[in-house]
Structure formats: C-alpha cells, structure tokens
mmCIF file of C-alpha atoms in Angstrom:
data_model
loop_
_atom_site.group_PDB
_atom_site.id
_atom_site.type_symbol
_atom_site.label_atom_id
_atom_site.label_comp_id
_atom_site.label_asym_id
_atom_site.label_seq_id
_atom_site.Cartn_x
_atom_site.Cartn_y
_atom_site.Cartn_z
ATOM 1 C CA UNK A 27 53.279 73.844 253.541
ATOM 2 C CA UNK A 28 50.760 75.887 251.592
ATOM 3 C CA UNK A 29 49.290 79.084 253.023
ATOM 4 C CA UNK A 30 45.548 79.546 252.678
ATOM 5 C CA UNK A 31 42.518 81.072 254.304
ATOM 6 C CA UNK A 32 40.289 79.137 256.715
ATOM 7 C CA UNK A 33 37.443 79.032 254.151
ATOM 8 C CA UNK A 34 39.812 77.696 251.482
ATOM 9 C CA UNK A 35 40.961 74.962 253.857
ATOM 10 C CA UNK A 36 37.309 73.936 254.245
ATOM 11 C CA UNK A 37 36.704 73.974 250.485
ATOM 12 C CA UNK A 38 39.902 72.222 249.423
ATOM 13 C CA UNK A 39 39.596 69.495 252.067
ATOM 14 C CA UNK A 40 36.057 68.569 251.018
ATOM 15 C CA UNK A 41 37.060 68.759 247.340
ATOM 16 C CA UNK A 42 39.995 66.388 247.889
ATOM 17 C CA UNK A 43 37.857 63.949 249.881
ATOM 18 C CA UNK A 44 35.250 63.971 247.087
ATOM 19 C CA UNK A 45 38.016 63.161 244.602
ATOM 20 C CA UNK A 46 39.270 60.344 246.842
ATOM 21 C CA UNK A 47 35.929 58.764 247.751
ATOM 22 C CA UNK A 48 32.871 58.880 245.466
ATOM 23 C CA UNK A 49 30.617 58.186 248.463
ATOM 24 C CA UNK A 50 31.209 61.760 249.703
ATOM 25 C CA UNK A 51 28.306 64.050 248.752
ATOM 26 C CA UNK A 52 27.622 67.687 249.629
ATOM 27 C CA UNK A 53 24.207 69.156 250.309
ATOM 28 C CA UNK A 54 22.766 72.352 251.709
ATOM 29 C CA UNK A 55 21.075 75.618 250.986
ATOM 30 C CA UNK A 56 22.879 77.413 248.116
ATOM 31 C CA UNK A 57 25.937 75.163 248.207
ATOM 32 C CA UNK A 58 25.750 75.444 244.406
ATOM 33 C CA UNK A 59 24.227 78.896 244.291
ATOM 34 C CA UNK A 60 22.631 80.521 241.270
ATOM 35 C CA UNK A 61 20.404 77.590 240.318
ATOM 36 C CA UNK A 62 17.470 78.910 238.302
ATOM 37 C CA UNK A 63 18.989 82.365 237.826
ATOM 38 C CA UNK A 64 20.364 84.035 234.705
ATOM 39 C CA UNK A 65 23.879 83.283 235.942
ATOM 40 C CA UNK A 66 23.131 79.582 236.218
ATOM 41 C CA UNK A 67 24.717 77.031 238.581
ATOM 42 C CA UNK A 68 27.810 78.260 240.466
ATOM 43 C CA UNK A 69 26.852 81.911 239.932
ATOM 44 C CA UNK A 70 27.363 82.228 243.707
ATOM 45 C CA UNK A 71 29.187 79.050 244.731
ATOM 46 C CA UNK A 72 27.871 79.084 248.281
ATOM 47 C CA UNK A 73 27.569 82.217 250.390
ATOM 48 C CA UNK A 74 30.654 81.320 252.447
ATOM 49 C CA UNK A 75 32.669 80.333 249.326
ATOM 50 C CA UNK A 76 33.292 76.925 250.841
ATOM 51 C CA UNK A 77 31.790 74.928 247.948
ATOM 52 C CA UNK A 78 32.903 76.927 244.912
ATOM 53 C CA UNK A 79 33.611 74.673 241.924
ATOM 54 C CA UNK A 80 32.072 71.540 243.414
ATOM 55 C CA UNK A 81 29.059 71.439 241.075
ATOM 56 C CA UNK A 82 31.147 71.854 237.921
ATOM 57 C CA UNK A 83 33.494 69.050 238.962
ATOM 58 C CA UNK A 84 31.160 66.524 240.590
ATOM 59 C CA UNK A 85 27.716 67.281 239.141
ATOM 60 C CA UNK A 86 24.184 67.349 240.470
ATOM 61 C CA UNK A 87 24.210 63.820 241.904
ATOM 62 C CA UNK A 88 26.930 64.707 244.447
ATOM 63 C CA UNK A 89 26.402 68.457 244.993
ATOM 64 C CA UNK A 90 22.800 69.033 245.979
ATOM 65 C CA UNK A 91 21.095 72.387 246.507
ATOM 66 C CA UNK A 92 18.295 71.959 249.029
ATOM 67 C CA UNK A 93 15.235 73.962 250.052
ATOM 68 C CA UNK A 94 15.603 76.422 252.940
ATOM 69 C CA UNK A 95 14.803 73.701 255.462
ATOM 70 C CA UNK A 96 17.350 72.666 258.073
ATOM 71 C CA UNK A 97 15.226 69.680 259.066
ATOM 72 C CA UNK A 98 15.239 68.456 255.459
ATOM 73 C CA UNK A 99 19.000 69.014 255.094
ATOM 74 C CA UNK A 100 19.924 67.079 258.239
ATOM 75 C CA UNK A 101 17.262 64.429 257.639
ATOM 76 C CA UNK A 102 18.563 63.838 254.124
ATOM 77 C CA UNK A 103 22.129 63.644 255.444
ATOM 78 C CA UNK A 104 21.084 60.988 257.956
ATOM 79 C CA UNK A 105 19.334 58.967 255.268
ATOM 80 C CA UNK A 106 22.301 59.208 252.912
ATOM 81 C CA UNK A 107 24.632 58.043 255.690
ATOM 82 C CA UNK A 108 22.436 55.020 256.465
ATOM 83 C CA UNK A 109 22.414 54.198 252.744
ATOM 84 C CA UNK A 110 26.209 54.023 252.584
ATOM 85 C CA UNK A 111 27.102 57.561 251.500
ATOM 86 C CA UNK A 112 29.312 60.013 253.391
ATOM 87 C CA UNK A 113 27.288 63.244 253.385
ATOM 88 C CA UNK A 114 28.770 66.633 254.220
ATOM 89 C CA UNK A 115 25.758 68.835 254.925
ATOM 90 C CA UNK A 116 25.919 72.596 255.413
ATOM 91 C CA UNK A 117 23.655 74.663 257.645
ATOM 92 C CA UNK A 118 24.164 78.257 256.561
ATOM 93 C CA UNK A 119 23.749 79.530 260.144
ATOM 94 C CA UNK A 120 24.062 77.420 263.290
ATOM 95 C CA UNK A 121 21.307 79.530 264.854
ATOM 96 C CA UNK A 122 18.682 77.511 262.977
ATOM 97 C CA UNK A 123 19.844 74.124 264.212
ATOM 98 C CA UNK A 124 16.803 74.043 266.476
ATOM 99 C CA UNK A 125 14.637 73.284 263.451
ATOM 100 C CA UNK A 126 16.605 70.062 262.898
ATOM 101 C CA UNK A 127 17.139 68.958 266.491
ATOM 102 C CA UNK A 128 14.935 65.863 266.223
ATOM 103 C CA UNK A 129 17.023 64.665 263.271
ATOM 104 C CA UNK A 130 20.253 65.381 265.165
ATOM 105 C CA UNK A 131 19.371 64.512 268.752
ATOM 106 C CA UNK A 132 16.854 61.706 268.379
ATOM 107 C CA UNK A 133 18.017 60.182 265.095
ATOM 108 C CA UNK A 134 21.605 60.435 263.834
ATOM 109 C CA UNK A 135 23.145 60.629 267.329
ATOM 110 C CA UNK A 136 21.417 57.386 268.322
ATOM 111 C CA UNK A 137 21.479 55.154 265.233
ATOM 112 C CA UNK A 138 24.655 53.298 266.253
ATOM 113 C CA UNK A 139 23.336 52.675 269.774
ATOM 114 C CA UNK A 140 19.692 51.841 269.004
ATOM 115 C CA UNK A 141 20.668 49.325 266.302
ATOM 116 C CA UNK A 142 23.246 47.494 268.414
ATOM 117 C CA UNK A 143 26.243 48.895 266.569
ATOM 118 C CA UNK A 144 25.137 47.323 263.280
ATOM 119 C CA UNK A 145 24.452 50.684 261.621
ATOM 120 C CA UNK A 146 26.948 53.474 261.071
ATOM 121 C CA UNK A 147 26.075 57.124 260.502
ATOM 122 C CA UNK A 148 29.078 58.892 258.905
ATOM 123 C CA UNK A 149 27.354 62.268 258.504
ATOM 124 C CA UNK A 150 29.200 65.575 258.850
ATOM 125 C CA UNK A 151 26.998 68.586 259.603
ATOM 126 C CA UNK A 152 28.926 71.810 258.998
ATOM 127 C CA UNK A 153 27.597 75.088 260.316
ATOM 128 C CA UNK A 154 28.755 78.713 260.587
ATOM 129 C CA UNK A 155 28.398 80.179 264.068
ATOM 130 C CA UNK A 156 29.441 83.087 266.247
ATOM 131 C CA UNK A 157 29.176 86.849 266.623
ATOM 132 C CA UNK A 158 31.060 89.933 265.538
ATOM 133 C CA UNK A 159 29.262 90.709 262.283
ATOM 134 C CA UNK A 160 26.358 92.857 263.529
ATOM 135 C CA UNK A 161 24.098 90.071 262.321
ATOM 136 C CA UNK A 162 21.815 90.359 265.367
ATOM 137 C CA UNK A 163 20.353 87.810 267.737
ATOM 138 C CA UNK A 164 19.267 85.151 265.216
ATOM 139 C CA UNK A 165 22.486 84.955 263.171
ATOM 140 C CA UNK A 166 25.276 85.358 265.747
ATOM 141 C CA UNK A 167 24.923 82.612 268.334
ATOM 142 C CA UNK A 168 27.206 79.864 269.580
ATOM 143 C CA UNK A 169 25.632 76.409 269.899
ATOM 144 C CA UNK A 170 28.551 74.173 270.851
ATOM 145 C CA UNK A 171 27.551 73.800 274.477
ATOM 146 C CA UNK A 172 24.245 72.066 273.916
ATOM 147 C CA UNK A 173 25.553 69.961 271.006
ATOM 148 C CA UNK A 174 28.402 68.812 273.274
ATOM 149 C CA UNK A 175 25.825 67.693 275.821
ATOM 150 C CA UNK A 176 24.278 65.181 273.378
ATOM 151 C CA UNK A 177 25.778 61.672 273.640
ATOM 152 C CA UNK A 178 26.485 60.114 270.248
ATOM 153 C CA UNK A 179 27.759 63.291 268.590
ATOM 154 C CA UNK A 180 31.316 64.448 268.039
ATOM 155 C CA UNK A 181 31.696 68.233 268.168
ATOM 156 C CA UNK A 182 34.597 69.978 266.421
ATOM 157 C CA UNK A 183 35.604 73.657 266.636
ATOM 158 C CA UNK A 184 38.722 74.356 264.530
ATOM 159 C CA UNK A 185 40.471 77.668 265.208
ATOM 160 C CA UNK A 186 43.114 77.626 262.421
ATOM 161 C CA UNK A 187 43.286 76.633 258.731
ATOM 162 C CA UNK A 188 45.653 73.816 259.687
ATOM 163 C CA UNK A 189 43.153 72.402 262.157
ATOM 164 C CA UNK A 190 40.360 72.739 259.606
ATOM 165 C CA UNK A 191 42.327 70.537 257.222
ATOM 166 C CA UNK A 192 43.219 67.851 259.757
ATOM 167 C CA UNK A 193 39.924 67.758 261.658
ATOM 168 C CA UNK A 194 37.580 67.979 258.661
ATOM 169 C CA UNK A 195 39.369 65.136 256.899
ATOM 170 C CA UNK A 196 39.113 63.087 260.111
ATOM 171 C CA UNK A 197 35.383 63.913 260.319
ATOM 172 C CA UNK A 198 34.615 62.887 256.737
ATOM 173 C CA UNK A 199 36.508 59.606 257.056
ATOM 174 C CA UNK A 200 34.991 58.680 260.429
ATOM 175 C CA UNK A 201 31.964 56.455 260.997
ATOM 176 C CA UNK A 202 30.073 58.642 263.495
ATOM 177 C CA UNK A 203 28.045 61.861 263.155
ATOM 178 C CA UNK A 204 30.157 64.990 263.537
ATOM 179 C CA UNK A 205 29.011 68.551 264.198
ATOM 180 C CA UNK A 206 31.665 70.732 262.545
ATOM 181 C CA UNK A 207 31.450 74.332 263.785
ATOM 182 C CA UNK A 208 33.137 77.064 261.728
ATOM 183 C CA UNK A 209 33.326 80.573 263.214
ATOM 184 C CA UNK A 210 32.292 83.191 260.651
ATOM 185 C CA UNK A 211 35.022 85.591 261.784
ATOM 186 C CA UNK A 212 37.693 82.990 261.006
ATOM 187 C CA UNK A 213 36.801 82.368 257.342
ATOM 188 C CA UNK A 214 39.193 85.131 256.230
ATOM 189 C CA UNK A 215 42.067 84.147 258.526
ATOM 190 C CA UNK A 216 45.173 82.803 256.758
ATOM 191 C CA UNK A 217 47.621 80.218 257.946
ATOM 192 C CA UNK A 218 49.899 77.400 256.886
ATOM 193 C CA UNK A 219 48.321 74.047 256.066
ATOM 194 C CA UNK A 220 50.362 70.836 255.910
ATOM 195 C CA UNK A 221 50.621 69.061 252.595
ATOM 196 C CA UNK A 222 49.703 65.453 252.048
ATOM 197 C CA UNK A 223 47.224 63.172 253.751
ATOM 198 C CA UNK A 224 47.066 65.182 256.982
ATOM 199 C CA UNK A 225 44.573 64.295 259.722
ATOM 200 C CA UNK A 226 44.166 65.231 263.403
ATOM 201 C CA UNK A 227 42.561 62.665 265.740
ATOM 202 C CA UNK A 228 39.636 63.911 267.815
ATOM 203 C CA UNK A 229 40.199 64.479 271.537
ATOM 204 C CA UNK A 230 43.725 65.878 271.205
ATOM 205 C CA UNK A 231 44.124 69.503 272.325
ATOM 206 C CA UNK A 232 46.555 72.031 270.827
ATOM 207 C CA UNK A 233 48.937 74.044 273.026
ATOM 208 C CA UNK A 234 49.410 77.386 271.258
ATOM 209 C CA UNK A 235 51.325 79.158 274.046
ATOM 210 C CA UNK A 236 53.343 77.616 276.876
ATOM 211 C CA UNK A 237 53.930 78.980 280.387
ATOM 212 C CA UNK A 238 53.863 77.969 284.039
ATOM 213 C CA UNK A 239 51.858 80.766 285.714
ATOM 214 C CA UNK A 240 48.329 80.412 284.319
ATOM 215 C CA UNK A 241 46.184 78.141 282.134
ATOM 216 C CA UNK A 242 43.874 79.706 279.523
ATOM 217 C CA UNK A 243 41.351 77.414 277.765
ATOM 218 C CA UNK A 244 39.257 78.509 274.795
ATOM 219 C CA UNK A 245 37.796 77.306 271.487
ATOM 220 C CA UNK A 246 37.200 78.802 268.042
ATOM 221 C CA UNK A 247 37.581 82.567 267.740
ATOM 222 C CA UNK A 248 38.286 82.860 271.462
ATOM 223 C CA UNK A 249 41.640 81.096 271.056
ATOM 224 C CA UNK A 250 43.207 84.087 269.284
ATOM 225 C CA UNK A 251 41.890 86.396 272.003
ATOM 226 C CA UNK A 252 43.548 84.238 274.646
ATOM 227 C CA UNK A 253 46.772 84.284 272.628
ATOM 228 C CA UNK A 254 46.644 88.105 272.511
ATOM 229 C CA UNK A 255 46.101 88.237 276.276
ATOM 230 C CA UNK A 256 48.934 85.756 276.854
ATOM 231 C CA UNK A 257 51.272 87.834 274.696
ATOM 232 C CA UNK A 258 50.381 90.973 276.693
ATOM 233 C CA UNK A 259 50.967 89.155 280.003
ATOM 234 C CA UNK A 260 54.296 87.814 278.719
ATOM 235 C CA UNK A 261 55.598 91.394 278.569
ATOM 236 C CA UNK A 262 55.296 91.412 282.381
ATOM 237 C CA UNK A 263 57.082 88.092 282.685
ATOM 238 C CA UNK A 264 53.861 86.067 283.131
ATOM 239 C CA UNK A 265 53.780 82.760 281.276
ATOM 240 C CA UNK A 266 50.504 81.202 280.134
ATOM 241 C CA UNK A 267 49.497 77.870 278.710
ATOM 242 C CA UNK A 268 46.880 78.539 276.015
ATOM 243 C CA UNK A 269 44.948 75.333 275.355
ATOM 244 C CA UNK A 270 42.629 74.888 272.386
ATOM 245 C CA UNK A 271 40.725 71.618 272.965
ATOM 246 C CA UNK A 272 39.829 71.498 269.222
ATOM 247 C CA UNK A 273 36.957 69.122 269.988
ATOM 248 C CA UNK A 274 34.497 69.630 272.826
ATOM 249 C CA UNK A 275 33.221 66.058 272.481
ATOM 250 C CA UNK A 276 35.440 64.165 273.009
ATOM 251 C CA UNK A 277 37.251 66.615 275.306
ATOM 252 C CA UNK A 278 40.966 66.293 276.026
ATOM 253 C CA UNK A 279 40.594 66.407 279.810
ATOM 254 C CA UNK A 280 44.161 65.257 280.386
ATOM 255 C CA UNK A 281 45.698 68.266 278.614
ATOM 256 C CA UNK A 282 43.683 70.695 280.745
ATOM 257 C CA UNK A 283 44.271 68.893 284.038
ATOM 258 C CA UNK A 284 47.995 68.418 283.407
ATOM 259 C CA UNK A 285 48.370 72.142 282.737
ATOM 260 C CA UNK A 286 46.431 73.224 285.838
ATOM 261 C CA UNK A 287 48.471 70.863 287.993
ATOM 262 C CA UNK A 288 51.518 72.922 286.951
ATOM 263 C CA UNK A 289 50.077 76.458 286.902
ATOM 264 C CA UNK A 290 47.478 76.178 289.683
ATOM 265 C CA UNK A 291 45.368 78.878 288.017
ATOM 266 C CA UNK A 292 42.653 78.596 285.360
ATOM 267 C CA UNK A 293 40.712 81.041 283.171
ATOM 268 C CA UNK A 294 38.151 79.552 280.764
ATOM 269 C CA UNK A 295 36.944 81.729 277.879
ATOM 270 C CA UNK A 296 33.679 80.948 276.104
ATOM 271 C CA UNK A 297 31.702 82.949 273.529
ATOM 272 C CA UNK A 298 28.421 81.441 274.783
ATOM 273 C CA UNK A 299 26.570 82.699 277.877
ATOM 274 C CA UNK A 300 27.889 81.187 281.083
ATOM 275 C CA UNK A 301 24.888 79.173 282.355
ATOM 276 C CA UNK A 302 25.309 75.458 281.494
ATOM 277 C CA UNK A 303 28.170 76.328 279.105
ATOM 278 C CA UNK A 304 31.487 74.794 278.065
ATOM 279 C CA UNK A 305 33.125 77.235 280.505
ATOM 280 C CA UNK A 306 31.142 75.868 283.448
ATOM 281 C CA UNK A 307 31.742 72.292 282.251
ATOM 282 C CA UNK A 308 35.533 72.731 282.154
ATOM 283 C CA UNK A 309 35.508 74.646 285.445
ATOM 284 C CA UNK A 310 33.597 71.808 287.096
ATOM 285 C CA UNK A 311 36.016 69.272 285.633
ATOM 286 C CA UNK A 312 39.018 71.059 287.130
ATOM 287 C CA UNK A 313 37.281 71.717 290.456
ATOM 288 C CA UNK A 314 36.452 68.012 290.724
ATOM 289 C CA UNK A 315 39.698 66.447 289.509
ATOM 290 C CA UNK A 316 42.424 69.033 290.190
ATOM 291 C CA UNK A 317 41.076 70.929 293.207
ATOM 292 C CA UNK A 318 44.205 70.315 295.266
ATOM 293 C CA UNK A 319 46.323 71.973 292.572
ATOM 294 C CA UNK A 320 44.351 75.239 292.476
ATOM 295 C CA UNK A 321 46.014 78.298 294.005
ATOM 296 C CA UNK A 322 43.102 80.646 293.243
ATOM 297 C CA UNK A 323 39.399 80.504 292.298
ATOM 298 C CA UNK A 324 38.682 79.666 288.649
ATOM 299 C CA UNK A 325 37.664 82.607 286.451
ATOM 300 C CA UNK A 326 35.263 82.382 283.482
ATOM 301 C CA UNK A 327 35.125 85.016 280.738
ATOM 302 C CA UNK A 328 31.887 84.557 278.817
ATOM 303 C CA UNK A 329 29.082 86.409 277.115
ATOM 304 C CA UNK A 330 26.315 87.653 279.438
ATOM 305 C CA UNK A 331 23.070 85.691 279.751
ATOM 306 C CA UNK A 332 21.235 87.701 277.097
ATOM 307 C CA UNK A 333 20.618 87.370 273.341
ATOM 308 C CA UNK A 334 23.399 88.753 271.124
ATOM 309 C CA UNK A 335 22.731 92.501 270.632
ATOM 310 C CA UNK A 336 22.529 94.072 267.170
ATOM 311 C CA UNK A 337 24.191 97.431 267.795
ATOM 312 C CA UNK A 338 27.908 97.314 266.999
ATOM 313 C CA UNK A 339 28.955 98.917 270.280
ATOM 314 C CA UNK A 340 26.758 96.591 272.332
ATOM 315 C CA UNK A 341 27.959 93.489 270.469
ATOM 316 C CA UNK A 342 31.579 94.472 271.106
ATOM 317 C CA UNK A 343 30.775 94.834 274.793
ATOM 318 C CA UNK A 344 28.910 91.501 274.759
ATOM 319 C CA UNK A 345 31.687 89.329 273.338
ATOM 320 C CA UNK A 346 34.732 88.238 275.376
ATOM 321 C CA UNK A 347 37.751 90.336 274.351
ATOM 322 C CA UNK A 348 41.492 89.987 274.849
ATOM 323 C CA UNK A 349 41.300 92.836 277.362
ATOM 324 C CA UNK A 350 38.657 91.001 279.412
ATOM 325 C CA UNK A 351 40.759 87.830 279.339
ATOM 326 C CA UNK A 352 43.853 89.720 280.480
ATOM 327 C CA UNK A 353 41.898 91.387 283.297
ATOM 328 C CA UNK A 354 40.555 88.017 284.469
ATOM 329 C CA UNK A 355 44.056 86.566 284.348
ATOM 330 C CA UNK A 356 45.421 89.378 286.508
ATOM 331 C CA UNK A 357 42.604 88.852 289.046
ATOM 332 C CA UNK A 358 43.501 85.172 289.315
ATOM 333 C CA UNK A 359 47.206 85.923 289.558
ATOM 334 C CA UNK A 360 46.590 88.576 292.227
ATOM 335 C CA UNK A 361 44.296 86.455 294.385
ATOM 336 C CA UNK A 362 45.348 85.928 297.967
#
C-alpha cells in the first residue's frame, strides 16, 4: 500500500481514470489555474491541488477551465455526459450549489427516469464542503442532507484517503450522477491507499471501531471525532461501534440496524444543523425499524440551527466535537 494525503488520493485517482478512459474529462473553475497570467497554465493547478498536472498531460480538450458559474459547470457536465463523455466537474465550494440546483435536481438526476432508461448520465460533481477554516457562513456549510433527499442522485462522503480512492473510481466508472463531497479539513490527512484497481461499491458502510455498548454513526470529518470519543470511552471499558456509511444515498441501513440490535444505544453525529438532517433521517430509521432493540432514547450531536459563525471561537463551539460526542454517549449509557 502507498501512503498519501486525501487530496493526493483525489488527484491520482482522477489522473489514472483519465489515462484508462479517454472519455473522462475534467472541468471547473481554476482546475487548470493560471490561464491568462504571466505564469501560464498550471501556475496554480487548482486551489485544492486536486488537478495539478492534468492540463500538461491531457491538454485543453480534456481539462477545461470554466467561468465562475456553477450553473454553467454543472450544465456542461450534464451535456457532456449525455454526449457520451464521463465528466468530473469541480465546484470549488459546495455552498454555491444552489446556483446549479436546476441542473442537478431537475436535469441530471432525472434523465435516466424521464427518458425511460434509454439515456445514461455518468457525471461526477465534486465539491469541497464543511467548516473549521474560519471561512464564514458562505464557505463553510454542509449540503449532504438536501442532496441525499433528491431521488436519482448518489451521494458520497469519503472520510479517508483509502475511501477516496475506492469510491471516486466507482463514481467515475458508474452510469449515474454522483455528488462527491470532500471535506476541506480532510485534504491534508494522510493514510494508506490500496494498490491496483481498487473500488468500493456504494451502499456499503465501514466499521472503524467495534464494540457492544453503543453505536456511533457519522460521515466525513465527523467520523474521526467519533473515533476519538470511542477511544476515550474505551479507557472506561465502554465499547463502541463507529459506523461510517460512506454514502448517504444509497444508505447502508442494514449495517446501522444490525449494530443497534446488538448495542441498543445510538448516537448520530452530523455537521449540518439538526432540522431535516441526516441525523434525523438515521434516527427515524432506527426508531421505525429497531425500536424494540433500543435501551435508551437516541441522541443526536449536530450543529445548531444557525449559519456557520465566522469568529474562530464561535465556529469551534458550533461544530460537533469529540467531547460533545463523548458527553452524548455517556448520557445515553447512563439513561434509566
């Protein structure tokens, strides 16, 4: 296995898929970077360093810098997919997905269904999301909950470099539109990545910690915070299952329900505000299908129902932390 950062797993996976299949094209704002400047193309190589070297290797026909227009980026990706290409489009910040919602919600999500299955739409829309960078209310949000609510889309939230490699390759090779959400705080995280033609099928959760006292469910950056809480609880002899669903649509319901049937206790951790969130969705799932197994009320650790604050201290208080997860776990374990 090679060891690499999350952002390098993104870059190398797309690069290898472009080498393998000449239908794969990349487009987005500054994915080349430096066009029209004294430094020339690749002077930046994408602000997240996830497309560095693409332009030099594959040229302008397959690596396309776009205007600052999310609607144009997603619309072009949909058109390319209908024309037989396999576009990998990048939205620099997930916060601006609202500008392209008609293209996502009313177009690419529905092509297969509205045309009787005769048309495929193999478009991957990558986007950076999440807080923790003091980037304020318009550059720090999580959008997975409302994307997961749209039929016709697959929604992926990798939490490790290994999962980036397996899930992104699966997304690019699939025949349906995929929303691929990359947490900004994970780009610098390192981890081992399997060699070879490694893929992970959608709808298969990862169990990162195993125990029989409590089930913790989280996605993206929140997975590591659950792992930290589980490790702290383990010092007191408390064992936790930590489940990373990997994809929120499709969702591996069986993994969550099987765990709760053993532990009887559930804490769901979500970076988004609680109302109509993934946390409430999973809580409702367990309440409906595993109610008889529950030994205590379900706890949710989420952001409050406010925009993400700019001040560093307020943002730290806003985001779910390992300490908040541990406190919620102890409340569930202590319930009578």
